[in-house]
Structure formats: structure tokens, C-alpha cells
Amino acid sequence: QVQLVESGGGLVQAGGSLRLSCAASGRAFSNYAMAWFRQAPGKERDFVAAISWDGGTTVYADSVKGRFTISRDNAKNTVYLQMNSLKPEDTAVYYCTAGRIILPGTDASAYSYWGQGTQVTVSS
């Protein structure tokens, strides 16, 4: 089992920045690819970014490419999502997830463990 706890969400104006963190506990964190998904009200959960177990491979949704950066610190069992140039359409609950996959993917079904989510609200 892996337990995931997100933090760092909040209210920010358009153009601003936030850094989300996801702290993992349980089984060896470095065995897992990690990803962030988000879900806006009334919409499906969408892929945002993913990172391989060693941080060597990252994948981003087109909508956040160039604005968001995913990273991880295996010594701290933590994955981060740095979000810059935020837009109102980035407003959503952001979820951290972990999966025992070699290459980080965009399909939510590949990930086994999920956090409770953290709210990000971007005002115009």
C-alpha cells in the first residue's frame, strides 16, 4: 500500500504560481511512477503530468506544457508540481497518483494509488 497526501493548493490570480506537493508513505516510493491528474466541476478527471521512478522521463498534457513542471525527490518521498502562468481554466481539484509502471503514462487506469486531492482555484 502507498498513502499519498497532497498539499499546496489554494486561490491565486491568473498569471500567478503555485507549487503542489505530494508526500508518499508506505512501500518504496522510488518503485513507482508518479502523476498528477485534475478534475474540474462537472468534468472528467484529466491527465496533467507524469514522471518516471527515477525522474528521467516526464510527460505533460498539451494544455500545461511549458507552464507546469513535475519533479520528484525520492529521498523525501515527495513529488512536486510547479504551476506557473496559471489560467482560470486550470481551476480544479488536483490529485496525486502512483503506479508500478516503467514509463509514466496518461491513462488513469495505470495508476493504483490516489490521494484525496487539493483544490486549486485561479481567479481572472
mmCIF file of C-alpha atoms in Angstrom:
data_model
loop_
_atom_site.group_PDB
_atom_site.id
_atom_site.type_symbol
_atom_site.label_atom_id
_atom_site.label_comp_id
_atom_site.label_asym_id
_atom_site.label_seq_id
_atom_site.Cartn_x
_atom_site.Cartn_y
_atom_site.Cartn_z
ATOM 1 C CA GLN A 1 0.000 0.000 0.000
ATOM 2 C CA VAL A 2 1.037 3.555 -0.711
ATOM 3 C CA GLN A 3 -0.559 6.509 1.019
ATOM 4 C CA LEU A 4 -0.488 9.865 -0.760
ATOM 5 C CA VAL A 5 -1.194 13.278 0.748
ATOM 6 C CA GLU A 6 -1.345 16.382 -1.436
ATOM 7 C CA SER A 7 -0.755 19.941 -0.255
ATOM 8 C CA GLY A 8 -0.097 23.382 -1.653
ATOM 9 C CA GLY A 9 -3.403 24.164 -3.307
ATOM 10 C CA GLY A 10 -5.171 27.468 -2.863
ATOM 11 C CA LEU A 11 -6.538 30.580 -4.505
ATOM 12 C CA VAL A 12 -4.326 32.508 -6.912
ATOM 13 C CA GLN A 13 -4.848 35.184 -9.523
ATOM 14 C CA ALA A 14 -4.408 34.444 -13.206
ATOM 15 C CA GLY A 15 -0.744 34.619 -14.147
ATOM 16 C CA GLY A 16 0.340 33.527 -10.699
ATOM 17 C CA SER A 17 2.111 30.408 -9.496
ATOM 18 C CA LEU A 18 1.542 27.552 -7.082
ATOM 19 C CA ARG A 19 3.618 24.552 -6.089
ATOM 20 C CA LEU A 20 1.804 21.360 -5.216
ATOM 21 C CA SER A 21 3.454 18.665 -3.144
ATOM 22 C CA CYS A 22 2.526 15.026 -2.697
ATOM 23 C CA ALA A 23 4.040 13.146 0.223
ATOM 24 C CA ALA A 24 4.088 9.372 -0.038
ATOM 25 C CA SER A 25 4.332 6.776 2.689
ATOM 26 C CA GLY A 26 4.227 3.012 2.682
ATOM 27 C CA ARG A 27 6.031 0.890 0.137
ATOM 28 C CA ALA A 28 9.218 2.037 -1.576
ATOM 29 C CA PHE A 29 8.412 5.341 -3.227
ATOM 30 C CA SER A 30 11.163 5.002 -5.792
ATOM 31 C CA ASN A 31 9.477 1.900 -7.250
ATOM 32 C CA TYR A 32 6.586 3.976 -8.535
ATOM 33 C CA ALA A 33 5.945 6.279 -11.424
ATOM 34 C CA MET A 34 4.003 9.308 -10.208
ATOM 35 C CA ALA A 35 1.469 11.529 -11.875
ATOM 36 C CA TRP A 36 -0.901 14.429 -11.358
ATOM 37 C CA PHE A 37 -4.449 14.446 -12.641
ATOM 38 C CA ARG A 38 -7.096 17.110 -12.190
ATOM 39 C CA GLN A 39 -10.858 17.273 -12.182
ATOM 40 C CA ALA A 40 -12.906 20.399 -12.705
ATOM 41 C CA PRO A 41 -16.559 20.593 -11.582
ATOM 42 C CA GLY A 42 -18.789 18.624 -13.912
ATOM 43 C CA LYS A 43 -15.880 17.284 -15.937
ATOM 44 C CA GLU A 44 -13.913 14.065 -16.131
ATOM 45 C CA ARG A 45 -10.582 13.571 -14.426
ATOM 46 C CA ASP A 46 -7.824 14.630 -16.825
ATOM 47 C CA PHE A 47 -4.144 13.838 -17.023
ATOM 48 C CA VAL A 48 -1.778 16.704 -16.192
ATOM 49 C CA ALA A 49 1.776 15.378 -15.851
ATOM 50 C CA ALA A 50 3.723 12.237 -15.001
ATOM 51 C CA ILE A 51 7.262 11.291 -14.055
ATOM 52 C CA SER A 52 9.161 8.001 -14.095
ATOM 53 C CA TRP A 53 10.518 6.339 -10.965
ATOM 54 C CA ASP A 54 13.938 7.915 -11.432
ATOM 55 C CA GLY A 55 12.772 11.283 -12.732
ATOM 56 C CA GLY A 56 14.384 10.640 -16.091
ATOM 57 C CA THR A 57 11.172 10.719 -18.109
ATOM 58 C CA THR A 58 8.379 13.260 -17.867
ATOM 59 C CA VAL A 59 5.129 13.582 -19.774
ATOM 60 C CA TYR A 60 2.785 16.565 -19.914
ATOM 61 C CA ALA A 61 -0.666 17.307 -21.198
ATOM 62 C CA ASP A 62 -0.583 19.759 -24.084
ATOM 63 C CA SER A 63 -2.654 22.209 -22.065
ATOM 64 C CA VAL A 64 0.066 22.618 -19.417
ATOM 65 C CA LYS A 65 3.233 22.070 -21.439
ATOM 66 C CA GLY A 66 5.663 24.924 -20.911
ATOM 67 C CA ARG A 67 3.817 26.173 -17.808
ATOM 68 C CA PHE A 68 3.897 23.221 -15.385
ATOM 69 C CA THR A 69 6.883 21.181 -14.224
ATOM 70 C CA ILE A 70 6.728 17.838 -12.450
ATOM 71 C CA SER A 71 9.653 16.696 -10.331
ATOM 72 C CA ARG A 72 10.367 14.256 -7.534
ATOM 73 C CA ASP A 73 12.719 13.812 -4.597
ATOM 74 C CA ASN A 74 12.998 10.124 -3.786
ATOM 75 C CA ALA A 75 14.980 10.863 -0.626
ATOM 76 C CA LYS A 76 11.960 12.811 0.677
ATOM 77 C CA ASN A 77 9.291 10.518 -0.824
ATOM 78 C CA THR A 78 7.746 13.558 -2.433
ATOM 79 C CA VAL A 79 6.597 14.569 -5.902
ATOM 80 C CA TYR A 80 6.001 18.183 -6.876
ATOM 81 C CA LEU A 81 4.035 20.088 -9.480
ATOM 82 C CA GLN A 82 5.253 23.619 -10.108
ATOM 83 C CA MET A 83 2.493 25.566 -11.827
ATOM 84 C CA ASN A 84 3.320 28.890 -13.449
ATOM 85 C CA SER A 85 1.299 31.279 -15.603
ATOM 86 C CA LEU A 86 -1.887 29.878 -14.169
ATOM 87 C CA LYS A 87 -5.144 30.374 -16.038
ATOM 88 C CA PRO A 88 -8.753 30.247 -14.822
ATOM 89 C CA GLU A 89 -9.192 27.014 -16.781
ATOM 90 C CA ASP A 90 -6.581 25.394 -14.518
ATOM 91 C CA THR A 91 -9.120 25.554 -11.688
ATOM 92 C CA ALA A 92 -9.727 22.012 -10.471
ATOM 93 C CA VAL A 93 -9.061 19.515 -7.748
ATOM 94 C CA TYR A 94 -5.576 18.141 -8.325
ATOM 95 C CA TYR A 95 -4.852 14.512 -7.495
ATOM 96 C CA CYS A 96 -1.534 12.794 -6.977
ATOM 97 C CA THR A 97 -1.259 9.166 -8.026
ATOM 98 C CA ALA A 98 1.292 6.335 -8.039
ATOM 99 C CA GLY A 99 1.691 3.334 -10.286
ATOM 100 C CA ARG A 100 4.160 0.474 -10.700
ATOM 101 C CA ILE A 101 4.823 1.172 -14.339
ATOM 102 C CA ILE A 102 8.143 1.652 -16.112
ATOM 103 C CA LEU A 103 7.126 4.503 -18.358
ATOM 104 C CA PRO A 104 4.800 7.168 -16.967
ATOM 105 C CA GLY A 105 1.547 7.191 -18.875
ATOM 106 C CA THR A 106 -1.500 9.357 -19.320
ATOM 107 C CA ASP A 107 -4.110 6.681 -18.599
ATOM 108 C CA ALA A 108 -5.551 6.868 -15.093
ATOM 109 C CA SER A 109 -6.159 3.114 -15.058
ATOM 110 C CA ALA A 110 -2.384 2.523 -14.981
ATOM 111 C CA TYR A 111 -2.129 4.065 -11.523
ATOM 112 C CA SER A 112 -3.076 2.168 -8.405
ATOM 113 C CA TYR A 113 -2.949 4.655 -5.563
ATOM 114 C CA TRP A 114 -4.589 8.060 -5.288
ATOM 115 C CA GLY A 115 -4.526 10.925 -2.853
ATOM 116 C CA GLN A 116 -7.558 12.844 -1.628
ATOM 117 C CA GLY A 117 -6.848 15.852 -3.818
ATOM 118 C CA THR A 118 -6.100 19.529 -3.270
ATOM 119 C CA GLN A 119 -8.185 22.399 -4.616
ATOM 120 C CA VAL A 120 -6.598 24.916 -6.973
ATOM 121 C CA THR A 121 -8.653 27.970 -7.849
ATOM 122 C CA VAL A 122 -7.432 30.552 -10.342
ATOM 123 C CA SER A 123 -9.334 33.833 -10.441
ATOM 124 C CA SER A 124 -9.499 36.025 -13.527
#
